[in-house]
């Protein structure tokens, strides 16, 4: 899990009635990071602040949330929780927590008026502990395989995976809400649309897979952005098609700086971890809001 990286903590808030939620990744002091956003339908906050060439060098938390753009309000609760603990960018007159965030669209399942708010973001920080998978947090209202018929989709969810080589750890946490089919390592579908002969919808719903890649490696923001790009490569291995006009696929990469490791090794590990986290998120999901779940599938050896 992503908490295999020392100092990283994760909290979920799940609204099983409204069928939405949010997930926060809390970072230890000195964590650097960046982001890679692909697709035509992103919803983000503070992503410009963490791109290479900007003055902010530290990330204090990352928020993944349902509720579409409304859900970005939950970041205010994460900021308040951090500020109370005097965590943030030292701006002289105040410490300003750096909390980049990204949203997925889950308004079509459950109550469309149910969205994570500031209180939910704060509660997610308070709940940081063991990392649950499945229909929790930002994955509560997630669905996948919505092309060509959004009504014939499958339940998505939150999944995690970790790849280790000696002292080096690269982990991923994914909230999977993809337009496309989710496939296994063998390329066979794990979740594909249940009505493949339907006429494609002109607007097949809003989608997006959100990922946080974490490593104990030492990275600059430039190298962290390259790691996030490698994470998006992993996304494209597990979701087909990925990065479409109806997806806002967003991968954050955070580095705690505990060990040194070659960039090529970190990127290969990130690609693997992200692909596995996405698959686990779909397999761990529960049926919810009338949307079925695929359940676990053991891939055949060889």
mmCIF file of C-alpha atoms in Angstrom:
data_model
loop_
_atom_site.group_PDB
_atom_site.id
_atom_site.type_symbol
_atom_site.label_atom_id
_atom_site.label_comp_id
_atom_site.label_asym_id
_atom_site.label_seq_id
_atom_site.Cartn_x
_atom_site.Cartn_y
_atom_site.Cartn_z
ATOM 1 C CA UNK A 1 0.000 0.000 0.000
ATOM 2 C CA UNK A 2 1.004 3.644 -0.334
ATOM 3 C CA UNK A 3 1.717 3.747 3.400
ATOM 4 C CA UNK A 4 4.684 1.440 2.750
ATOM 5 C CA UNK A 5 6.440 4.775 2.148
ATOM 6 C CA UNK A 6 7.388 5.857 5.661
ATOM 7 C CA UNK A 7 5.554 8.963 6.822
ATOM 8 C CA UNK A 8 2.710 8.768 4.318
ATOM 9 C CA UNK A 9 -0.760 8.507 5.872
ATOM 10 C CA UNK A 10 -4.173 8.097 4.231
ATOM 11 C CA UNK A 11 -7.673 8.936 5.411
ATOM 12 C CA UNK A 12 -11.068 8.328 3.814
ATOM 13 C CA UNK A 13 -14.493 9.846 4.306
ATOM 14 C CA UNK A 14 -17.292 7.760 2.789
ATOM 15 C CA UNK A 15 -20.895 8.865 2.271
ATOM 16 C CA UNK A 16 -22.605 5.564 1.476
ATOM 17 C CA UNK A 17 -26.025 7.242 1.278
ATOM 18 C CA UNK A 18 -25.127 10.058 -1.102
ATOM 19 C CA UNK A 19 -22.559 7.726 -2.746
ATOM 20 C CA UNK A 20 -19.572 10.030 -2.759
ATOM 21 C CA UNK A 21 -16.508 10.671 -0.632
ATOM 22 C CA UNK A 22 -12.964 11.921 -0.468
ATOM 23 C CA UNK A 23 -9.482 10.608 0.289
ATOM 24 C CA UNK A 24 -6.542 12.556 1.684
ATOM 25 C CA UNK A 25 -2.867 11.603 1.492
ATOM 26 C CA UNK A 26 -0.911 13.323 4.277
ATOM 27 C CA UNK A 27 2.788 13.847 3.593
ATOM 28 C CA UNK A 28 5.697 14.053 6.052
ATOM 29 C CA UNK A 29 7.826 17.223 6.327
ATOM 30 C CA UNK A 30 10.106 17.918 3.378
ATOM 31 C CA UNK A 31 8.011 16.067 0.788
ATOM 32 C CA UNK A 32 8.467 17.326 -2.768
ATOM 33 C CA UNK A 33 6.124 16.589 -5.622
ATOM 34 C CA UNK A 34 4.522 17.447 -8.923
ATOM 35 C CA UNK A 35 1.676 16.357 -11.176
ATOM 36 C CA UNK A 36 0.811 15.167 -14.677
ATOM 37 C CA UNK A 37 -2.694 15.889 -15.996
ATOM 38 C CA UNK A 38 -3.978 14.224 -19.154
ATOM 39 C CA UNK A 39 -7.314 14.006 -20.925
ATOM 40 C CA UNK A 40 -9.865 16.647 -21.789
ATOM 41 C CA UNK A 41 -11.949 16.886 -18.609
ATOM 42 C CA UNK A 42 -9.768 17.614 -15.555
ATOM 43 C CA UNK A 43 -10.906 19.259 -12.348
ATOM 44 C CA UNK A 44 -7.972 20.343 -10.205
ATOM 45 C CA UNK A 45 -6.679 22.758 -7.569
ATOM 46 C CA UNK A 46 -3.128 24.030 -6.886
ATOM 47 C CA UNK A 47 -1.633 21.967 -9.714
ATOM 48 C CA UNK A 48 0.064 25.052 -11.169
ATOM 49 C CA UNK A 49 1.770 25.666 -7.828
ATOM 50 C CA UNK A 50 3.592 22.329 -7.973
ATOM 51 C CA UNK A 51 4.715 22.329 -11.582
ATOM 52 C CA UNK A 52 8.439 22.759 -12.264
ATOM 53 C CA UNK A 53 9.644 26.341 -12.274
ATOM 54 C CA UNK A 54 7.437 27.592 -9.431
ATOM 55 C CA UNK A 55 8.488 28.760 -5.967
ATOM 56 C CA UNK A 56 6.661 26.109 -3.928
ATOM 57 C CA UNK A 57 8.920 23.146 -3.213
ATOM 58 C CA UNK A 58 6.956 21.202 -0.609
ATOM 59 C CA UNK A 59 3.606 19.380 -0.645
ATOM 60 C CA UNK A 60 1.780 18.897 2.647
ATOM 61 C CA UNK A 61 -1.172 16.774 1.483
ATOM 62 C CA UNK A 62 -2.981 15.628 -1.652
ATOM 63 C CA UNK A 63 -6.769 15.413 -1.873
ATOM 64 C CA UNK A 64 -8.668 13.079 -4.194
ATOM 65 C CA UNK A 65 -12.407 13.714 -4.116
ATOM 66 C CA UNK A 66 -15.760 12.931 -5.633
ATOM 67 C CA UNK A 67 -18.424 15.560 -6.180
ATOM 68 C CA UNK A 68 -17.035 16.924 -9.439
ATOM 69 C CA UNK A 69 -15.785 20.518 -9.105
ATOM 70 C CA UNK A 70 -18.004 20.998 -6.047
ATOM 71 C CA UNK A 71 -15.791 18.511 -4.205
ATOM 72 C CA UNK A 72 -12.799 20.833 -4.358
ATOM 73 C CA UNK A 73 -14.318 22.566 -1.327
ATOM 74 C CA UNK A 74 -13.043 19.632 0.758
ATOM 75 C CA UNK A 75 -9.491 20.928 0.295
ATOM 76 C CA UNK A 76 -10.365 23.802 2.622
ATOM 77 C CA UNK A 77 -10.919 21.309 5.422
ATOM 78 C CA UNK A 78 -7.569 19.667 4.774
ATOM 79 C CA UNK A 79 -5.902 23.094 4.889
ATOM 80 C CA UNK A 80 -7.622 23.940 8.167
ATOM 81 C CA UNK A 81 -6.496 20.651 9.735
ATOM 82 C CA UNK A 82 -2.899 21.293 8.671
ATOM 83 C CA UNK A 83 -2.948 24.944 9.722
ATOM 84 C CA UNK A 84 -4.087 23.956 13.212
ATOM 85 C CA UNK A 85 -0.885 21.910 13.431
ATOM 86 C CA UNK A 86 1.262 24.761 12.077
ATOM 87 C CA UNK A 87 2.019 22.853 8.880
ATOM 88 C CA UNK A 88 2.408 24.865 5.692
ATOM 89 C CA UNK A 89 4.481 27.079 3.452
ATOM 90 C CA UNK A 90 6.051 29.843 5.532
ATOM 91 C CA UNK A 91 4.661 33.047 4.038
ATOM 92 C CA UNK A 92 5.918 35.202 6.896
ATOM 93 C CA UNK A 93 2.565 36.260 8.303
ATOM 94 C CA UNK A 94 1.060 32.769 8.078
ATOM 95 C CA UNK A 95 1.802 29.179 7.217
ATOM 96 C CA UNK A 96 -0.123 28.242 4.084
ATOM 97 C CA UNK A 97 -0.671 24.495 3.598
ATOM 98 C CA UNK A 98 -0.039 23.328 0.027
ATOM 99 C CA UNK A 99 -2.848 20.898 -0.789
ATOM 100 C CA UNK A 100 -3.157 20.062 -4.483
ATOM 101 C CA UNK A 101 -6.424 18.319 -5.282
ATOM 102 C CA UNK A 102 -8.280 16.637 -8.125
ATOM 103 C CA UNK A 103 -11.876 15.562 -8.593
ATOM 104 C CA UNK A 104 -13.795 12.798 -10.281
ATOM 105 C CA UNK A 105 -17.391 12.981 -11.484
ATOM 106 C CA UNK A 106 -19.758 10.812 -9.432
ATOM 107 C CA UNK A 107 -22.917 12.968 -9.509
ATOM 108 C CA UNK A 108 -24.771 10.476 -11.717
ATOM 109 C CA UNK A 109 -24.819 7.810 -8.990
ATOM 110 C CA UNK A 110 -26.504 8.341 -5.631
ATOM 111 C CA UNK A 111 -27.570 11.888 -4.726
ATOM 112 C CA UNK A 112 -26.316 14.520 -7.158
ATOM 113 C CA UNK A 113 -26.500 17.108 -4.376
ATOM 114 C CA UNK A 114 -24.229 15.060 -2.093
ATOM 115 C CA UNK A 115 -20.664 16.369 -2.430
ATOM 116 C CA UNK A 116 -17.635 16.321 -0.119
ATOM 117 C CA UNK A 117 -17.286 19.660 1.655
ATOM 118 C CA UNK A 118 -14.829 21.329 4.015
ATOM 119 C CA UNK A 119 -16.044 19.213 6.918
ATOM 120 C CA UNK A 120 -15.410 16.049 4.895
ATOM 121 C CA UNK A 121 -11.848 17.099 4.097
ATOM 122 C CA UNK A 122 -11.144 17.772 7.768
ATOM 123 C CA UNK A 123 -12.710 14.446 8.786
ATOM 124 C CA UNK A 124 -10.599 12.571 6.241
ATOM 125 C CA UNK A 125 -7.455 13.943 7.908
ATOM 126 C CA UNK A 126 -8.786 12.886 11.313
ATOM 127 C CA UNK A 127 -9.475 9.391 9.951
ATOM 128 C CA UNK A 128 -5.937 8.796 8.644
ATOM 129 C CA UNK A 129 -4.892 5.246 9.486
ATOM 130 C CA UNK A 130 -5.232 1.863 7.805
ATOM 131 C CA UNK A 131 -5.822 2.128 4.048
ATOM 132 C CA UNK A 132 -9.106 0.591 2.943
ATOM 133 C CA UNK A 133 -9.717 -0.399 -0.675
ATOM 134 C CA UNK A 134 -12.866 -0.635 -2.748
ATOM 135 C CA UNK A 135 -15.963 1.550 -2.564
ATOM 136 C CA UNK A 136 -14.565 3.996 -0.025
ATOM 137 C CA UNK A 137 -13.370 7.597 0.013
ATOM 138 C CA UNK A 138 -12.947 9.109 -3.429
ATOM 139 C CA UNK A 139 -13.877 5.738 -4.927
ATOM 140 C CA UNK A 140 -17.311 5.539 -3.298
ATOM 141 C CA UNK A 141 -19.180 6.734 -6.380
ATOM 142 C CA UNK A 142 -16.613 5.715 -8.976
ATOM 143 C CA UNK A 143 -17.654 3.657 -12.008
ATOM 144 C CA UNK A 144 -15.741 2.244 -14.980
ATOM 145 C CA UNK A 145 -16.234 0.862 -18.500
ATOM 146 C CA UNK A 146 -18.861 3.431 -19.534
ATOM 147 C CA UNK A 147 -18.305 3.230 -23.285
ATOM 148 C CA UNK A 148 -20.445 2.816 -25.323
ATOM 149 C CA UNK A 149 -23.364 2.610 -22.828
ATOM 150 C CA UNK A 150 -22.889 4.468 -19.519
ATOM 151 C CA UNK A 151 -25.845 2.564 -18.019
ATOM 152 C CA UNK A 152 -23.961 -0.708 -18.547
ATOM 153 C CA UNK A 153 -20.889 0.219 -16.518
ATOM 154 C CA UNK A 154 -19.229 -1.502 -13.556
ATOM 155 C CA UNK A 155 -18.366 -0.223 -10.109
ATOM 156 C CA UNK A 156 -14.949 1.339 -9.648
ATOM 157 C CA UNK A 157 -13.166 2.090 -6.406
ATOM 158 C CA UNK A 158 -9.942 2.805 -4.562
ATOM 159 C CA UNK A 159 -6.965 0.490 -4.920
ATOM 160 C CA UNK A 160 -3.358 0.473 -3.847
ATOM 161 C CA UNK A 161 -0.125 -1.285 -4.722
ATOM 162 C CA UNK A 162 3.539 -1.092 -3.786
ATOM 163 C CA UNK A 163 6.747 -2.098 -5.580
ATOM 164 C CA UNK A 164 9.986 -2.447 -3.628
ATOM 165 C CA UNK A 165 13.613 -2.986 -4.604
ATOM 166 C CA UNK A 166 15.981 -3.085 -1.668
ATOM 167 C CA UNK A 167 15.424 0.092 0.345
ATOM 168 C CA UNK A 168 13.546 1.811 -2.486
ATOM 169 C CA UNK A 169 9.746 1.910 -2.320
ATOM 170 C CA UNK A 170 7.319 3.206 -4.937
ATOM 171 C CA UNK A 171 3.630 2.935 -4.099
ATOM 172 C CA UNK A 172 0.387 4.069 -5.687
ATOM 173 C CA UNK A 173 -3.145 4.866 -4.571
ATOM 174 C CA UNK A 174 -5.796 5.117 -7.305
ATOM 175 C CA UNK A 175 -9.451 6.178 -7.397
ATOM 176 C CA UNK A 176 -10.731 4.513 -10.564
ATOM 177 C CA UNK A 177 -13.576 6.212 -12.431
ATOM 178 C CA UNK A 178 -12.543 5.556 -16.028
ATOM 179 C CA UNK A 179 -14.488 5.776 -19.278
ATOM 180 C CA UNK A 180 -12.549 2.839 -20.695
ATOM 181 C CA UNK A 181 -12.242 -0.887 -20.087
ATOM 182 C CA UNK A 182 -10.022 -2.007 -17.217
ATOM 183 C CA UNK A 183 -7.705 -4.816 -18.281
ATOM 184 C CA UNK A 184 -5.388 -7.255 -16.513
ATOM 185 C CA UNK A 185 -1.699 -7.853 -17.092
ATOM 186 C CA UNK A 186 -2.637 -10.339 -19.804
ATOM 187 C CA UNK A 187 -4.697 -7.706 -21.635
ATOM 188 C CA UNK A 188 -7.952 -9.512 -20.898
ATOM 189 C CA UNK A 189 -10.825 -7.364 -19.613
ATOM 190 C CA UNK A 190 -11.474 -7.180 -15.897
ATOM 191 C CA UNK A 191 -14.379 -4.781 -16.409
ATOM 192 C CA UNK A 192 -15.785 -4.005 -19.853
ATOM 193 C CA UNK A 193 -19.070 -2.453 -20.865
ATOM 194 C CA UNK A 194 -21.981 -4.875 -20.481
ATOM 195 C CA UNK A 195 -23.689 -3.578 -23.636
ATOM 196 C CA UNK A 196 -20.845 -3.415 -26.170
ATOM 197 C CA UNK A 197 -23.187 -3.273 -29.193
ATOM 198 C CA UNK A 198 -24.973 -0.142 -28.011
ATOM 199 C CA UNK A 199 -24.814 3.045 -30.019
ATOM 200 C CA UNK A 200 -22.120 5.230 -28.516
ATOM 201 C CA UNK A 201 -23.374 8.162 -26.506
ATOM 202 C CA UNK A 202 -22.476 11.639 -27.793
ATOM 203 C CA UNK A 203 -21.520 12.508 -24.219
ATOM 204 C CA UNK A 204 -20.702 9.259 -22.403
ATOM 205 C CA UNK A 205 -20.667 10.789 -18.945
ATOM 206 C CA UNK A 206 -17.840 12.412 -17.030
ATOM 207 C CA UNK A 207 -15.029 10.217 -15.868
ATOM 208 C CA UNK A 208 -11.436 10.458 -14.543
ATOM 209 C CA UNK A 209 -8.935 8.232 -12.757
ATOM 210 C CA UNK A 210 -7.010 9.915 -9.947
ATOM 211 C CA UNK A 211 -3.666 8.611 -8.671
ATOM 212 C CA UNK A 212 -1.076 9.468 -6.054
ATOM 213 C CA UNK A 213 2.364 7.901 -6.564
ATOM 214 C CA UNK A 214 4.602 8.059 -3.497
ATOM 215 C CA UNK A 215 8.249 7.117 -3.154
ATOM 216 C CA UNK A 216 10.884 7.318 -0.454
ATOM 217 C CA UNK A 217 13.311 8.404 -3.170
ATOM 218 C CA UNK A 218 14.852 11.858 -3.359
ATOM 219 C CA UNK A 219 13.416 13.910 -6.230
ATOM 220 C CA UNK A 220 13.320 17.482 -7.450
ATOM 221 C CA UNK A 221 10.016 18.814 -8.756
ATOM 222 C CA UNK A 222 11.270 18.199 -12.288
ATOM 223 C CA UNK A 223 12.014 14.555 -11.545
ATOM 224 C CA UNK A 224 8.747 14.211 -9.628
ATOM 225 C CA UNK A 225 6.845 15.364 -12.705
ATOM 226 C CA UNK A 226 8.629 12.697 -14.754
ATOM 227 C CA UNK A 227 7.566 10.144 -12.136
ATOM 228 C CA UNK A 228 3.962 11.324 -12.446
ATOM 229 C CA UNK A 229 4.208 10.919 -16.220
ATOM 230 C CA UNK A 230 5.424 7.350 -15.700
ATOM 231 C CA UNK A 231 2.382 6.833 -13.490
ATOM 232 C CA UNK A 232 0.162 7.886 -16.369
ATOM 233 C CA UNK A 233 1.922 5.252 -18.480
ATOM 234 C CA UNK A 234 0.780 2.704 -15.904
ATOM 235 C CA UNK A 235 -2.744 4.062 -16.154
ATOM 236 C CA UNK A 236 -2.720 3.482 -19.902
ATOM 237 C CA UNK A 237 -1.634 -0.146 -19.323
ATOM 238 C CA UNK A 238 -4.645 -0.833 -17.105
ATOM 239 C CA UNK A 239 -7.326 1.301 -18.824
ATOM 240 C CA UNK A 240 -8.146 1.288 -22.517
ATOM 241 C CA UNK A 241 -8.732 3.836 -23.857
ATOM 242 C CA UNK A 242 -7.167 6.204 -21.333
ATOM 243 C CA UNK A 243 -6.716 9.990 -21.320
ATOM 244 C CA UNK A 244 -9.781 10.596 -23.499
ATOM 245 C CA UNK A 245 -11.670 13.859 -24.019
ATOM 246 C CA UNK A 246 -14.098 12.653 -21.332
ATOM 247 C CA UNK A 247 -11.421 11.768 -18.757
ATOM 248 C CA UNK A 248 -9.433 14.146 -16.575
ATOM 249 C CA UNK A 249 -6.781 11.604 -15.605
ATOM 250 C CA UNK A 250 -4.493 13.130 -13.003
ATOM 251 C CA UNK A 251 -1.402 11.590 -11.409
ATOM 252 C CA UNK A 252 0.360 13.259 -8.486
ATOM 253 C CA UNK A 253 3.858 12.157 -7.508
ATOM 254 C CA UNK A 254 5.300 12.826 -4.044
ATOM 255 C CA UNK A 255 8.799 12.008 -2.792
ATOM 256 C CA UNK A 256 9.829 11.901 0.870
ATOM 257 C CA UNK A 257 13.592 11.989 0.159
ATOM 258 C CA UNK A 258 14.782 9.138 2.369
ATOM 259 C CA UNK A 259 16.931 7.264 -0.179
ATOM 260 C CA UNK A 260 18.665 7.888 -3.504
ATOM 261 C CA UNK A 261 17.613 5.856 -6.529
ATOM 262 C CA UNK A 262 18.065 6.028 -10.321
ATOM 263 C CA UNK A 263 15.210 7.838 -12.058
ATOM 264 C CA UNK A 264 14.715 5.016 -14.565
ATOM 265 C CA UNK A 265 14.165 2.517 -11.759
ATOM 266 C CA UNK A 266 11.647 4.745 -9.995
ATOM 267 C CA UNK A 267 9.714 5.318 -13.198
ATOM 268 C CA UNK A 268 9.529 1.597 -14.020
ATOM 269 C CA UNK A 269 8.322 0.875 -10.490
ATOM 270 C CA UNK A 270 5.722 3.658 -10.696
ATOM 271 C CA UNK A 271 4.306 2.324 -13.953
ATOM 272 C CA UNK A 272 3.908 -1.119 -12.398
ATOM 273 C CA UNK A 273 2.445 0.146 -9.119
ATOM 274 C CA UNK A 274 -0.158 2.374 -10.792
ATOM 275 C CA UNK A 275 -1.394 -0.346 -13.143
ATOM 276 C CA UNK A 276 -1.803 -2.785 -10.251
ATOM 277 C CA UNK A 277 -3.484 -0.202 -8.002
ATOM 278 C CA UNK A 278 -6.095 0.468 -10.695
ATOM 279 C CA UNK A 279 -6.842 -3.223 -11.132
ATOM 280 C CA UNK A 280 -7.125 -3.707 -7.376
ATOM 281 C CA UNK A 281 -9.506 -0.755 -7.090
ATOM 282 C CA UNK A 282 -11.942 -2.346 -9.519
ATOM 283 C CA UNK A 283 -11.663 -5.859 -8.082
ATOM 284 C CA UNK A 284 -12.190 -4.576 -4.530
ATOM 285 C CA UNK A 285 -15.276 -2.492 -5.344
ATOM 286 C CA UNK A 286 -18.713 -3.351 -3.964
ATOM 287 C CA UNK A 287 -22.056 -3.064 -5.793
ATOM 288 C CA UNK A 288 -23.566 0.310 -4.985
ATOM 289 C CA UNK A 289 -26.317 2.550 -6.322
ATOM 290 C CA UNK A 290 -27.562 -0.166 -8.665
ATOM 291 C CA UNK A 291 -24.158 -0.584 -10.312
ATOM 292 C CA UNK A 292 -22.724 -4.136 -10.160
ATOM 293 C CA UNK A 293 -19.166 -5.024 -9.177
ATOM 294 C CA UNK A 294 -16.873 -7.519 -10.878
ATOM 295 C CA UNK A 295 -15.377 -8.900 -7.662
ATOM 296 C CA UNK A 296 -11.912 -10.456 -7.416
ATOM 297 C CA UNK A 297 -10.495 -12.341 -10.387
ATOM 298 C CA UNK A 298 -7.446 -14.554 -10.129
ATOM 299 C CA UNK A 299 -5.411 -14.378 -13.329
ATOM 300 C CA UNK A 300 -4.225 -17.661 -14.741
ATOM 301 C CA UNK A 301 -0.496 -18.355 -14.436
ATOM 302 C CA UNK A 302 1.571 -18.574 -17.576
#
